[in-house]
PDB file of C-alpha atoms in Angstrom:
ATOM      1  CA  MET A   1     -11.025   9.400 -41.985  1.00  0.00           C
ATOM      2  CA  LYS A   2     -11.434   5.718 -41.330  1.00  0.00           C
ATOM      3  CA  ALA A   3     -13.070   4.446 -38.358  1.00  0.00           C
ATOM      4  CA  LEU A   4     -13.847   1.110 -36.925  1.00  0.00           C
ATOM      5  CA  VAL A   5     -17.650   1.549 -35.718  1.00  0.00           C
ATOM      6  CA  TYR A   6     -19.608  -0.707 -33.251  1.00  0.00           C
ATOM      7  CA  GLU A   7     -22.768  -1.470 -35.214  1.00  0.00           C
ATOM      8  CA  GLY A   8     -24.689  -3.876 -32.993  1.00  0.00           C
ATOM      9  CA  VAL A   9     -24.185  -6.931 -30.991  1.00  0.00           C
ATOM     10  CA  GLU A  10     -20.914  -8.623 -32.178  1.00  0.00           C
ATOM     11  CA  THR A  11     -21.054  -6.398 -35.352  1.00  0.00           C
ATOM     12  CA  LEU A  12     -18.400  -3.899 -36.272  1.00  0.00           C
ATOM     13  CA  GLY A  13     -17.789  -2.381 -39.567  1.00  0.00           C
ATOM     14  CA  LEU A  14     -15.111  -0.188 -41.320  1.00  0.00           C
ATOM     15  CA  ARG A  15     -16.292   3.181 -42.151  1.00  0.00           C
ATOM     16  CA  ASP A  16     -15.569   6.509 -43.903  1.00  0.00           C
ATOM     17  CA  LEU A  17     -16.479   9.329 -41.700  1.00  0.00           C
ATOM     18  CA  PRO A  18     -15.553  13.213 -41.552  1.00  0.00           C
ATOM     19  CA  ASP A  19     -12.446  13.998 -39.464  1.00  0.00           C
ATOM     20  CA  PRO A  20     -13.343  15.548 -36.335  1.00  0.00           C
ATOM     21  CA  VAL A  21     -12.568  19.161 -35.462  1.00  0.00           C
ATOM     22  CA  ALA A  22     -10.603  20.614 -32.708  1.00  0.00           C
ATOM     23  CA  ASP A  23     -12.291  22.715 -30.739  1.00  0.00           C
ATOM     24  CA  ALA A  24     -10.640  25.558 -28.466  1.00  0.00           C
ATOM     25  CA  GLY A  25      -8.703  24.154 -25.958  1.00  0.00           C
ATOM     26  CA  GLN A  26      -8.181  21.051 -28.037  1.00  0.00           C
ATOM     27  CA  SER A  27      -5.900  19.277 -30.312  1.00  0.00           C
ATOM     28  CA  LEU A  28      -6.496  16.984 -33.080  1.00  0.00           C
ATOM     29  CA  VAL A  29      -4.682  13.690 -32.599  1.00  0.00           C
ATOM     30  CA  ARG A  30      -3.575  11.561 -35.665  1.00  0.00           C
ATOM     31  CA  ILE A  31      -3.927   8.238 -34.007  1.00  0.00           C
ATOM     32  CA  ALA A  32      -0.878   5.620 -34.211  1.00  0.00           C
ATOM     33  CA  ALA A  33      -2.220   2.951 -31.861  1.00  0.00           C
ATOM     34  CA  SER A  34      -5.309   2.042 -30.082  1.00  0.00           C
ATOM     35  CA  GLY A  35      -5.699  -1.064 -27.797  1.00  0.00           C
ATOM     36  CA  ILE A  36      -8.714  -3.076 -27.274  1.00  0.00           C
ATOM     37  CA  CYS A  37      -9.869  -3.045 -23.971  1.00  0.00           C
ATOM     38  CA  GLY A  38     -12.303  -5.300 -22.027  1.00  0.00           C
ATOM     39  CA  SER A  39     -14.982  -2.599 -22.056  1.00  0.00           C
ATOM     40  CA  ASP A  40     -14.774  -2.690 -25.526  1.00  0.00           C
ATOM     41  CA  MET A  41     -15.641  -6.322 -25.807  1.00  0.00           C
ATOM     42  CA  HIS A  42     -18.720  -5.573 -22.995  1.00  0.00           C
ATOM     43  CA  ALA A  43     -19.855  -3.181 -25.517  1.00  0.00           C
ATOM     44  CA  TYR A  44     -19.259  -5.408 -28.513  1.00  0.00           C
ATOM     45  CA  LEU A  45     -21.363  -8.134 -26.612  1.00  0.00           C
ATOM     46  CA  GLY A  46     -23.974  -5.783 -26.125  1.00  0.00           C
ATOM     47  CA  HIS A  47     -23.340  -6.007 -22.276  1.00  0.00           C
ATOM     48  CA  ASP A  48     -22.722  -1.975 -21.734  1.00  0.00           C
ATOM     49  CA  GLU A  49     -25.944   0.217 -22.093  1.00  0.00           C
ATOM     50  CA  ARG A  50     -23.506   3.272 -21.910  1.00  0.00           C
ATOM     51  CA  ARG A  51     -22.060   2.386 -25.273  1.00  0.00           C
ATOM     52  CA  PRO A  52     -25.161   1.951 -27.750  1.00  0.00           C
ATOM     53  CA  ALA A  53     -24.453   1.516 -31.548  1.00  0.00           C
ATOM     54  CA  PRO A  54     -23.634   3.008 -33.795  1.00  0.00           C
ATOM     55  CA  LEU A  55     -20.370   4.210 -31.899  1.00  0.00           C
ATOM     56  CA  ILE A  56     -16.665   4.493 -32.437  1.00  0.00           C
ATOM     57  CA  LEU A  57     -15.082   2.411 -29.500  1.00  0.00           C
ATOM     58  CA  GLY A  58     -11.644   2.570 -28.259  1.00  0.00           C
ATOM     59  CA  HIS A  59     -10.044   4.613 -25.644  1.00  0.00           C
ATOM     60  CA  GLU A  60      -6.600   3.307 -25.116  1.00  0.00           C
ATOM     61  CA  ALA A  61      -4.409   5.421 -27.481  1.00  0.00           C
ATOM     62  CA  ALA A  62      -1.390   7.416 -28.677  1.00  0.00           C
ATOM     63  CA  GLY A  63      -0.575   9.395 -31.769  1.00  0.00           C
ATOM     64  CA  VAL A  64       0.652  12.691 -33.098  1.00  0.00           C
ATOM     65  CA  ILE A  65      -0.822  16.157 -32.804  1.00  0.00           C
ATOM     66  CA  GLU A  66      -1.379  17.295 -36.121  1.00  0.00           C
ATOM     67  CA  GLY A  67      -1.950  21.117 -36.812  1.00  0.00           C
ATOM     68  CA  GLY A  68      -1.818  24.211 -34.335  1.00  0.00           C
ATOM     69  CA  ALA A  69       1.081  25.328 -32.354  1.00  0.00           C
ATOM     70  CA  ARG A  70       1.831  21.881 -31.121  1.00  0.00           C
ATOM     71  CA  ASP A  71       1.963  20.212 -34.511  1.00  0.00           C
ATOM     72  CA  GLY A  72       4.157  17.180 -34.630  1.00  0.00           C
ATOM     73  CA  THR A  73       3.961  16.527 -30.568  1.00  0.00           C
ATOM     74  CA  ARG A  74       3.856  12.846 -29.862  1.00  0.00           C
ATOM     75  CA  VAL A  75       1.334  12.280 -27.171  1.00  0.00           C
ATOM     76  CA  THR A  76      -0.638   9.604 -25.170  1.00  0.00           C
ATOM     77  CA  ILE A  77      -4.238  10.196 -24.457  1.00  0.00           C
ATOM     78  CA  ASN A  78      -5.975  10.315 -20.895  1.00  0.00           C
ATOM     79  CA  PRO A  79      -9.476   9.489 -22.243  1.00  0.00           C
ATOM     80  CA  LEU A  80     -11.169  10.347 -18.918  1.00  0.00           C
ATOM     81  CA  VAL A  81     -12.788  13.824 -19.228  1.00  0.00           C
ATOM     82  CA  SER A  82     -14.421  15.083 -16.012  1.00  0.00           C
ATOM     83  CA  CYS A  83     -16.011  18.408 -15.156  1.00  0.00           C
ATOM     84  CA  GLY A  84     -13.153  20.048 -13.374  1.00  0.00           C
ATOM     85  CA  GLN A  85     -15.649  21.812 -10.908  1.00  0.00           C
ATOM     86  CA  CYS A  86     -17.315  19.188  -8.622  1.00  0.00           C
ATOM     87  CA  THR A  87     -15.936  18.226  -5.183  1.00  0.00           C
ATOM     88  CA  ALA A  88     -14.625  14.932  -6.395  1.00  0.00           C
ATOM     89  CA  CYS A  89     -12.438  17.172  -9.148  1.00  0.00           C
ATOM     90  CA  ALA A  90     -11.342  19.610  -6.759  1.00  0.00           C
ATOM     91  CA  SER A  91      -9.927  17.088  -4.401  1.00  0.00           C
ATOM     92  CA  GLY A  92      -7.895  15.349  -7.273  1.00  0.00           C
ATOM     93  CA  ARG A  93     -10.095  12.245  -7.642  1.00  0.00           C
ATOM     94  CA  GLU A  94     -11.412  13.132 -11.054  1.00  0.00           C
ATOM     95  CA  ASN A  95     -12.486   9.578 -11.388  1.00  0.00           C
ATOM     96  CA  LEU A  96     -15.249  10.147  -9.163  1.00  0.00           C
ATOM     97  CA  CYS A  97     -16.748  12.742 -10.961  1.00  0.00           C
ATOM     98  CA  PRO A  98     -20.480  12.467 -11.393  1.00  0.00           C
ATOM     99  CA  ASP A  99     -20.152  13.736 -14.837  1.00  0.00           C
ATOM    100  CA  ARG A 100     -17.178  11.834 -16.053  1.00  0.00           C
ATOM    101  CA  LEU A 101     -17.046  10.282 -19.477  1.00  0.00           C
ATOM    102  CA  ILE A 102     -14.557   8.405 -21.396  1.00  0.00           C
ATOM    103  CA  ILE A 103     -13.877   8.783 -25.002  1.00  0.00           C
ATOM    104  CA  SER A 104     -15.988   5.929 -26.590  1.00  0.00           C
ATOM    105  CA  MET A 105     -19.063   6.860 -24.477  1.00  0.00           C
ATOM    106  CA  PRO A 106     -21.356   9.147 -26.162  1.00  0.00           C
ATOM    107  CA  PRO A 107     -21.293  12.040 -27.235  1.00  0.00           C
ATOM    108  CA  ARG A 108     -17.860  11.336 -27.264  1.00  0.00           C
ATOM    109  CA  GLU A 109     -16.346   9.010 -30.086  1.00  0.00           C
ATOM    110  CA  GLY A 110     -13.285   6.909 -29.013  1.00  0.00           C
ATOM    111  CA  ALA A 111     -10.228   6.065 -30.849  1.00  0.00           C
ATOM    112  CA  PHE A 112     -10.311   3.178 -33.264  1.00  0.00           C
ATOM    113  CA  ALA A 113     -10.188   5.945 -36.082  1.00  0.00           C
ATOM    114  CA  GLN A 114      -7.552   7.657 -37.717  1.00  0.00           C
ATOM    115  CA  TYR A 115      -7.951  11.007 -35.848  1.00  0.00           C
ATOM    116  CA  VAL A 116      -9.398  11.935 -32.357  1.00  0.00           C
ATOM    117  CA  ALA A 117      -9.919  15.489 -31.279  1.00  0.00           C
ATOM    118  CA  MET A 118      -8.957  15.539 -27.589  1.00  0.00           C
ATOM    119  CA  ARG A 119      -8.733  18.301 -24.750  1.00  0.00           C
ATOM    120  CA  ASP A 120      -5.041  19.413 -24.477  1.00  0.00           C
ATOM    121  CA  GLU A 121      -4.844  19.180 -20.474  1.00  0.00           C
ATOM    122  CA  ASN A 122      -5.822  15.166 -21.284  1.00  0.00           C
ATOM    123  CA  LEU A 123      -2.710  14.694 -23.456  1.00  0.00           C
ATOM    124  CA  VAL A 124       0.848  13.697 -22.055  1.00  0.00           C
ATOM    125  CA  VAL A 125       3.953  14.159 -24.193  1.00  0.00           C
ATOM    126  CA  VAL A 126       5.757  11.009 -25.141  1.00  0.00           C
ATOM    127  CA  PRO A 127       9.698  11.099 -25.358  1.00  0.00           C
ATOM    128  CA  ASP A 128      11.040  10.043 -28.700  1.00  0.00           C
ATOM    129  CA  HIS A 129      12.620   6.787 -27.106  1.00  0.00           C
ATOM    130  CA  VAL A 130       9.086   5.446 -26.386  1.00  0.00           C
ATOM    131  CA  PRO A 131       7.407   3.721 -29.291  1.00  0.00           C
ATOM    132  CA  LEU A 132       3.835   5.169 -29.520  1.00  0.00           C
ATOM    133  CA  GLU A 133       2.384   1.375 -29.374  1.00  0.00           C
ATOM    134  CA  LYS A 134       3.732   1.189 -25.899  1.00  0.00           C
ATOM    135  CA  ALA A 135       2.575   4.864 -24.874  1.00  0.00           C
ATOM    136  CA  ALA A 136      -1.039   3.463 -25.574  1.00  0.00           C
ATOM    137  CA  LEU A 137      -0.708   1.352 -22.765  1.00  0.00           C
ATOM    138  CA  ALA A 138      -0.615   4.330 -20.448  1.00  0.00           C
ATOM    139  CA  GLU A 139      -4.450   3.833 -20.031  1.00  0.00           C
ATOM    140  CA  PRO A 140      -4.719   0.033 -18.821  1.00  0.00           C
ATOM    141  CA  LEU A 141      -1.559   0.586 -16.750  1.00  0.00           C
ATOM    142  CA  ALA A 142      -2.822   3.528 -15.068  1.00  0.00           C
ATOM    143  CA  VAL A 143      -6.183   1.615 -14.110  1.00  0.00           C
ATOM    144  CA  SER A 144      -3.786  -0.888 -12.217  1.00  0.00           C
ATOM    145  CA  TRP A 145      -1.440   1.534 -11.114  1.00  0.00           C
ATOM    146  CA  HIS A 146      -4.295   3.378  -9.263  1.00  0.00           C
ATOM    147  CA  SER A 147      -5.826   0.060  -8.069  1.00  0.00           C
ATOM    148  CA  VAL A 148      -2.535  -1.124  -6.733  1.00  0.00           C
ATOM    149  CA  ARG A 149      -1.908   2.294  -4.960  1.00  0.00           C
ATOM    150  CA  LEU A 150      -5.546   2.245  -3.074  1.00  0.00           C
ATOM    151  CA  GLY A 151      -4.521  -1.460  -2.268  1.00  0.00           C
ATOM    152  CA  LEU A 152      -1.445  -0.734  -0.751  1.00  0.00           C
ATOM    153  CA  ALA A 153      -2.579   2.454   1.328  1.00  0.00           C
ATOM    154  CA  ALA A 154      -4.889   0.026   2.993  1.00  0.00           C
ATOM    155  CA  HIS A 155      -2.660  -2.723   3.684  1.00  0.00           C
ATOM    156  CA  ASP A 156      -0.302  -3.509   6.750  1.00  0.00           C
ATOM    157  CA  ARG A 157       2.676  -4.922   5.236  1.00  0.00           C
ATOM    158  CA  ALA A 158       3.661  -6.485   8.663  1.00  0.00           C
ATOM    159  CA  LEU A 159       0.692  -9.103   7.801  1.00  0.00           C
ATOM    160  CA  GLY A 160       2.645 -10.179   4.535  1.00  0.00           C
ATOM    161  CA  GLN A 161       3.908  -9.157   1.416  1.00  0.00           C
ATOM    162  CA  THR A 162       2.402 -11.690  -1.260  1.00  0.00           C
ATOM    163  CA  ALA A 163       0.070 -10.592  -3.821  1.00  0.00           C
ATOM    164  CA  LEU A 164      -2.203 -12.738  -6.080  1.00  0.00           C
ATOM    165  CA  VAL A 165      -3.832 -11.165  -9.478  1.00  0.00           C
ATOM    166  CA  ILE A 166      -6.849 -13.120 -10.854  1.00  0.00           C
ATOM    167  CA  GLY A 167      -6.960 -12.948 -14.300  1.00  0.00           C
ATOM    168  CA  GLY A 168      -4.022 -12.590 -16.914  1.00  0.00           C
ATOM    169  CA  GLY A 169      -5.332 -10.125 -19.498  1.00  0.00           C
ATOM    170  CA  ALA A 170      -4.085  -6.638 -19.884  1.00  0.00           C
ATOM    171  CA  ILE A 171      -5.248  -5.183 -16.518  1.00  0.00           C
ATOM    172  CA  GLY A 172      -4.121  -8.335 -14.628  1.00  0.00           C
ATOM    173  CA  LEU A 173      -0.964  -8.232 -15.966  1.00  0.00           C
ATOM    174  CA  ALA A 174      -0.324  -4.401 -15.398  1.00  0.00           C
ATOM    175  CA  ALA A 175      -1.604  -4.937 -11.743  1.00  0.00           C
ATOM    176  CA  ALA A 176       1.153  -7.466 -11.385  1.00  0.00           C
ATOM    177  CA  LEU A 177       3.852  -4.947 -13.087  1.00  0.00           C
ATOM    178  CA  ALA A 178       2.138  -1.995 -10.750  1.00  0.00           C
ATOM    179  CA  LEU A 179       2.729  -4.339  -7.722  1.00  0.00           C
ATOM    180  CA  LYS A 180       6.421  -4.748  -8.483  1.00  0.00           C
ATOM    181  CA  ALA A 181       7.010  -1.204  -9.408  1.00  0.00           C
ATOM    182  CA  GLN A 182       5.334  -0.150  -6.048  1.00  0.00           C
ATOM    183  CA  GLY A 183       7.484  -2.557  -3.828  1.00  0.00           C
ATOM    184  CA  ILE A 184       5.722  -5.929  -3.837  1.00  0.00           C
ATOM    185  CA  ASP A 185       8.188  -8.638  -5.318  1.00  0.00           C
ATOM    186  CA  ASP A 186       6.167 -11.830  -4.697  1.00  0.00           C
ATOM    187  CA  VAL A 187       3.369 -11.681  -7.320  1.00  0.00           C
ATOM    188  CA  THR A 188       1.422 -14.528  -8.713  1.00  0.00           C
ATOM    189  CA  ILE A 189      -0.986 -14.502 -11.382  1.00  0.00           C
ATOM    190  CA  VAL A 190      -3.784 -17.040 -11.724  1.00  0.00           C
ATOM    191  CA  GLU A 191      -4.841 -17.558 -15.590  1.00  0.00           C
ATOM    192  CA  PRO A 192      -7.018 -20.815 -16.632  1.00  0.00           C
ATOM    193  CA  ASN A 193      -6.247 -20.239 -20.086  1.00  0.00           C
ATOM    194  CA  ALA A 194      -3.256 -22.297 -20.812  1.00  0.00           C
ATOM    195  CA  THR A 195      -2.199 -20.401 -24.079  1.00  0.00           C
ATOM    196  CA  ARG A 196      -2.256 -17.221 -22.060  1.00  0.00           C
ATOM    197  CA  ARG A 197      -0.515 -18.789 -19.061  1.00  0.00           C
ATOM    198  CA  ALA A 198       2.265 -19.922 -21.245  1.00  0.00           C
ATOM    199  CA  TYR A 199       2.639 -16.327 -22.703  1.00  0.00           C
ATOM    200  CA  LEU A 200       2.856 -14.622 -19.615  1.00  0.00           C
ATOM    201  CA  SER A 201       5.472 -16.912 -18.234  1.00  0.00           C
ATOM    202  CA  ASP A 202       7.613 -17.331 -21.376  1.00  0.00           C
ATOM    203  CA  VAL A 203       7.108 -13.740 -23.059  1.00  0.00           C
ATOM    204  CA  CYS A 204       6.249 -11.445 -20.125  1.00  0.00           C
ATOM    205  CA  GLY A 205       8.503 -13.554 -17.272  1.00  0.00           C
ATOM    206  CA  ALA A 206       5.385 -13.316 -14.849  1.00  0.00           C
ATOM    207  CA  GLN A 207       4.643 -16.163 -12.341  1.00  0.00           C
ATOM    208  CA  ALA A 208       1.700 -17.373 -13.686  1.00  0.00           C
ATOM    209  CA  ILE A 209      -0.180 -20.423 -12.417  1.00  0.00           C
ATOM    210  CA  ALA A 210      -3.605 -22.293 -13.302  1.00  0.00           C
ATOM    211  CA  ALA A 211      -5.054 -22.246 -10.009  1.00  0.00           C
ATOM    212  CA  ALA A 212      -4.321 -20.879  -6.545  1.00  0.00           C
ATOM    213  CA  THR A 213      -4.834 -22.494  -3.085  1.00  0.00           C
ATOM    214  CA  ASP A 214      -2.532 -20.534  -0.684  1.00  0.00           C
ATOM    215  CA  ASP A 215      -3.369 -17.292   1.349  1.00  0.00           C
ATOM    216  CA  TYR A 216      -2.248 -14.031  -0.132  1.00  0.00           C
ATOM    217  CA  ALA A 217      -1.924 -10.658   1.608  1.00  0.00           C
ATOM    218  CA  ILE A 218      -3.378  -8.720  -1.416  1.00  0.00           C
ATOM    219  CA  VAL A 219      -5.478 -10.170  -3.854  1.00  0.00           C
ATOM    220  CA  ILE A 220      -6.393  -8.228  -6.874  1.00  0.00           C
ATOM    221  CA  ASP A 221      -9.295  -9.451  -9.080  1.00  0.00           C
ATOM    222  CA  ALA A 222      -9.288  -8.127 -12.720  1.00  0.00           C
ATOM    223  CA  VAL A 223     -11.897 -10.345 -13.930  1.00  0.00           C
ATOM    224  CA  GLY A 224     -14.984  -9.252 -11.741  1.00  0.00           C
ATOM    225  CA  TYR A 225     -16.951 -12.509 -12.123  1.00  0.00           C
ATOM    226  CA  ALA A 226     -18.856 -14.072  -9.228  1.00  0.00           C
ATOM    227  CA  ALA A 227     -16.506 -17.091  -9.441  1.00  0.00           C
ATOM    228  CA  THR A 228     -13.316 -14.642  -9.114  1.00  0.00           C
ATOM    229  CA  ARG A 229     -14.877 -12.855  -6.321  1.00  0.00           C
ATOM    230  CA  ALA A 230     -15.308 -15.997  -4.270  1.00  0.00           C
ATOM    231  CA  MET A 231     -11.764 -16.977  -4.977  1.00  0.00           C
ATOM    232  CA  ALA A 232     -10.613 -13.631  -3.842  1.00  0.00           C
ATOM    233  CA  SER A 233     -12.633 -13.881  -0.704  1.00  0.00           C
ATOM    234  CA  ALA A 234     -11.265 -17.438  -0.046  1.00  0.00           C
ATOM    235  CA  LEU A 235      -7.553 -16.693  -0.518  1.00  0.00           C
ATOM    236  CA  CYS A 236      -7.006 -13.422   0.909  1.00  0.00           C
ATOM    237  CA  SER A 237      -5.392 -13.720   4.231  1.00  0.00           C
ATOM    238  CA  PRO A 238      -6.402 -12.444   7.453  1.00  0.00           C
ATOM    239  CA  GLY A 239      -6.278  -8.725   7.664  1.00  0.00           C
ATOM    240  CA  GLY A 240      -5.450  -8.738   4.034  1.00  0.00           C
ATOM    241  CA  VAL A 241      -6.987  -6.615   1.190  1.00  0.00           C
ATOM    242  CA  ILE A 242      -8.914  -7.597  -1.939  1.00  0.00           C
ATOM    243  CA  VAL A 243      -8.659  -4.671  -4.954  1.00  0.00           C
ATOM    244  CA  HIS A 244     -11.480  -5.427  -7.234  1.00  0.00           C
ATOM    245  CA  ILE A 245     -11.159  -3.719 -10.639  1.00  0.00           C
ATOM    246  CA  GLY A 246     -12.979  -6.345 -13.045  1.00  0.00           C
ATOM    247  CA  LEU A 247     -16.630  -5.489 -14.217  1.00  0.00           C
ATOM    248  CA  GLY A 248     -17.524  -9.036 -15.417  1.00  0.00           C
ATOM    249  CA  GLU A 249     -20.756  -9.118 -13.759  1.00  0.00           C
ATOM    250  CA  ASP A 250     -22.799  -7.405 -10.941  1.00  0.00           C
ATOM    251  CA  THR A 251     -23.307  -9.560  -8.261  1.00  0.00           C
ATOM    252  CA  GLY A 252     -22.291 -12.858  -6.125  1.00  0.00           C
ATOM    253  CA  GLY A 253     -19.263 -14.347  -4.935  1.00  0.00           C
ATOM    254  CA  LEU A 254     -18.103 -12.582  -1.968  1.00  0.00           C
ATOM    255  CA  ASP A 255     -17.798 -14.461   1.338  1.00  0.00           C
ATOM    256  CA  VAL A 256     -18.913 -11.524   3.489  1.00  0.00           C
ATOM    257  CA  ARG A 257     -18.873 -13.577   6.841  1.00  0.00           C
ATOM    258  CA  ARG A 258     -15.294 -14.616   6.332  1.00  0.00           C
ATOM    259  CA  MET A 259     -14.271 -10.863   5.042  1.00  0.00           C
ATOM    260  CA  THR A 260     -16.010  -9.642   8.402  1.00  0.00           C
ATOM    261  CA  LEU A 261     -14.481 -12.401  10.773  1.00  0.00           C
ATOM    262  CA  GLN A 262     -10.957 -11.977   9.152  1.00  0.00           C
ATOM    263  CA  GLU A 263     -11.109  -8.076   8.790  1.00  0.00           C
ATOM    264  CA  ILE A 264     -10.528  -8.446   5.196  1.00  0.00           C
ATOM    265  CA  THR A 265     -10.674  -4.963   3.413  1.00  0.00           C
ATOM    266  CA  PHE A 266     -12.423  -4.733  -0.004  1.00  0.00           C
ATOM    267  CA  ILE A 267     -11.951  -1.999  -2.273  1.00  0.00           C
ATOM    268  CA  GLY A 268     -13.790  -1.166  -5.590  1.00  0.00           C
ATOM    269  CA  THR A 269     -11.970   0.904  -7.806  1.00  0.00           C
ATOM    270  CA  TYR A 270     -12.643   2.297 -11.298  1.00  0.00           C
ATOM    271  CA  THR A 271     -10.233   4.044 -13.739  1.00  0.00           C
ATOM    272  CA  TYR A 272      -7.512   6.487 -12.339  1.00  0.00           C
ATOM    273  CA  THR A 273      -6.842  10.242 -11.325  1.00  0.00           C
ATOM    274  CA  ARG A 274      -5.237  12.761 -13.497  1.00  0.00           C
ATOM    275  CA  GLN A 275      -2.106  12.278 -11.138  1.00  0.00           C
ATOM    276  CA  ASP A 276      -2.223   8.494 -11.561  1.00  0.00           C
ATOM    277  CA  PHE A 277      -2.130   8.631 -15.317  1.00  0.00           C
ATOM    278  CA  ARG A 278       0.906  11.382 -15.153  1.00  0.00           C
ATOM    279  CA  ASP A 279       2.684   8.872 -12.792  1.00  0.00           C
ATOM    280  CA  THR A 280       2.052   5.749 -14.951  1.00  0.00           C
ATOM    281  CA  CYS A 281       2.965   7.495 -17.869  1.00  0.00           C
ATOM    282  CA  ALA A 282       6.596   8.772 -15.925  1.00  0.00           C
ATOM    283  CA  ALA A 283       6.959   5.009 -14.974  1.00  0.00           C
ATOM    284  CA  ILE A 284       6.382   3.760 -18.546  1.00  0.00           C
ATOM    285  CA  PHE A 285       8.991   6.282 -19.810  1.00  0.00           C
ATOM    286  CA  ALA A 286      11.565   5.178 -17.057  1.00  0.00           C
ATOM    287  CA  GLY A 287      11.334   1.523 -17.810  1.00  0.00           C
ATOM    288  CA  SER A 288       9.624   0.696 -14.476  1.00  0.00           C
ATOM    289  CA  PHE A 289       7.279  -1.648 -16.042  1.00  0.00           C
ATOM    290  CA  GLY A 290       9.751  -3.672 -18.036  1.00  0.00           C
ATOM    291  CA  ALA A 291       9.680  -4.271 -21.636  1.00  0.00           C
ATOM    292  CA  LEU A 292       6.013  -3.909 -22.554  1.00  0.00           C
ATOM    293  CA  ASN A 293       6.541  -6.110 -25.286  1.00  0.00           C
ATOM    294  CA  TRP A 294       3.118  -8.102 -24.820  1.00  0.00           C
ATOM    295  CA  ILE A 295       1.478  -6.281 -27.674  1.00  0.00           C
ATOM    296  CA  GLU A 296       0.045  -8.002 -30.786  1.00  0.00           C
ATOM    297  CA  ARG A 297      -0.340  -5.320 -33.233  1.00  0.00           C
ATOM    298  CA  ARG A 298      -3.112  -5.538 -36.146  1.00  0.00           C
ATOM    299  CA  GLY A 299      -4.724  -3.134 -38.630  1.00  0.00           C
ATOM    300  CA  LEU A 300      -7.814  -1.379 -38.356  1.00  0.00           C
ATOM    301  CA  ASP A 301      -9.332  -3.279 -40.904  1.00  0.00           C
ATOM    302  CA  GLU A 302      -8.509  -6.565 -38.736  1.00  0.00           C
ATOM    303  CA  GLY A 303     -10.480  -5.164 -35.922  1.00  0.00           C
ATOM    304  CA  PRO A 304     -13.595  -7.210 -36.525  1.00  0.00           C
ATOM    305  CA  GLN A 305     -11.439 -10.533 -36.576  1.00  0.00           C
ATOM    306  CA  ALA A 306      -9.434  -9.322 -33.526  1.00  0.00           C
ATOM    307  CA  PHE A 307     -12.808  -8.962 -31.442  1.00  0.00           C
ATOM    308  CA  ARG A 308     -13.912 -12.411 -32.728  1.00  0.00           C
ATOM    309  CA  ASP A 309     -10.573 -13.928 -31.842  1.00  0.00           C
ATOM    310  CA  LEU A 310     -10.813 -12.418 -28.207  1.00  0.00           C
ATOM    311  CA  ARG A 311     -14.356 -13.668 -27.881  1.00  0.00           C
ATOM    312  CA  ALA A 312     -13.125 -16.944 -28.829  1.00  0.00           C
ATOM    313  CA  GLY A 313     -10.138 -16.902 -26.452  1.00  0.00           C
ATOM    314  CA  THR A 314      -7.648 -17.610 -29.090  1.00  0.00           C
ATOM    315  CA  VAL A 315      -5.434 -14.561 -28.395  1.00  0.00           C
ATOM    316  CA  ALA A 316      -2.247 -15.299 -26.199  1.00  0.00           C
ATOM    317  CA  ALA A 317      -1.024 -11.726 -25.950  1.00  0.00           C
ATOM    318  CA  PRO A 318      -2.777  -9.501 -23.206  1.00  0.00           C
ATOM    319  CA  LYS A 319      -3.371  -6.689 -25.619  1.00  0.00           C
ATOM    320  CA  ILE A 320      -4.046  -6.415 -29.081  1.00  0.00           C
ATOM    321  CA  VAL A 321      -3.278  -2.912 -30.391  1.00  0.00           C
ATOM    322  CA  LEU A 322      -4.910  -1.630 -33.799  1.00  0.00           C
ATOM    323  CA  ASP A 323      -3.067   0.509 -36.199  1.00  0.00           C
ATOM    324  CA  PRO A 324      -5.399   2.849 -38.049  1.00  0.00           C
ATOM    325  CA  TRP A 325      -2.874   3.486 -40.787  1.00  0.00           C
ATOM    326  CA  ALA A 326      -1.955  -0.156 -41.457  1.00  0.00           C
TER     327      ALA A 326
END
């Protein structure tokens, strides 16, 4: 099979590799679409020690089962693999499993390839009316669905029903869509990149601004840098909630004194539960996230240039999806 392999800092190569073999309880999935995630970019830049080279990156994927009893079944992939036995797994919080892995973390290769072998329990059937490139958005949408669910559970709606999302990439846009799908209508995205901001407004119908000065009851930081955490702690209204998804850098930014005095809740969140993933898929299939027309599709051989373009900040669309067969 052809695969896009991370070979070193800012270096990707297209290689011919053996097809993976599905073990018992697994299926071989012929990948139709695989999205580039911010974590893939972190690895590409050499910022993720969990993803050492050489490695096939990519974990946002959908395709068709090839072979076996379910041959021809269209599926999207929940890439989070957990042990299924620990306290977290038993309580339905698989994302906190101490042994959790996402494909694209050794020893599990990722989905920037023509085939992936995946556990059957991690595959969700996609209806025929849903394009597989949109079904591949289930993973980033599930990240945001989970974060919004946690934020709303901690939020007193009597204190306000406005939300600010910091960052207009795929996770930020997905958070805005998840907020609306879960009942918050007044949602603003702050995005400093003018090209991306115009795309969010013109194509996605989002309320996107260059800078924010008002207070918001819910603030979602989908970037995760010291500057964005500072923005979140300054703009969250008293009694509000900050939900922190981004993994840009580790420290700095939060105004802990203001958060303490104003009783602002801070929630760090990572990935999603298995139920969140299924709920997200159901919302996609029902059209609850809208048209999901914010995808730029490229071939797998265009992957290296796609990463360079993302690095340079010249991509307007929130999500680039690679087609391994183009």
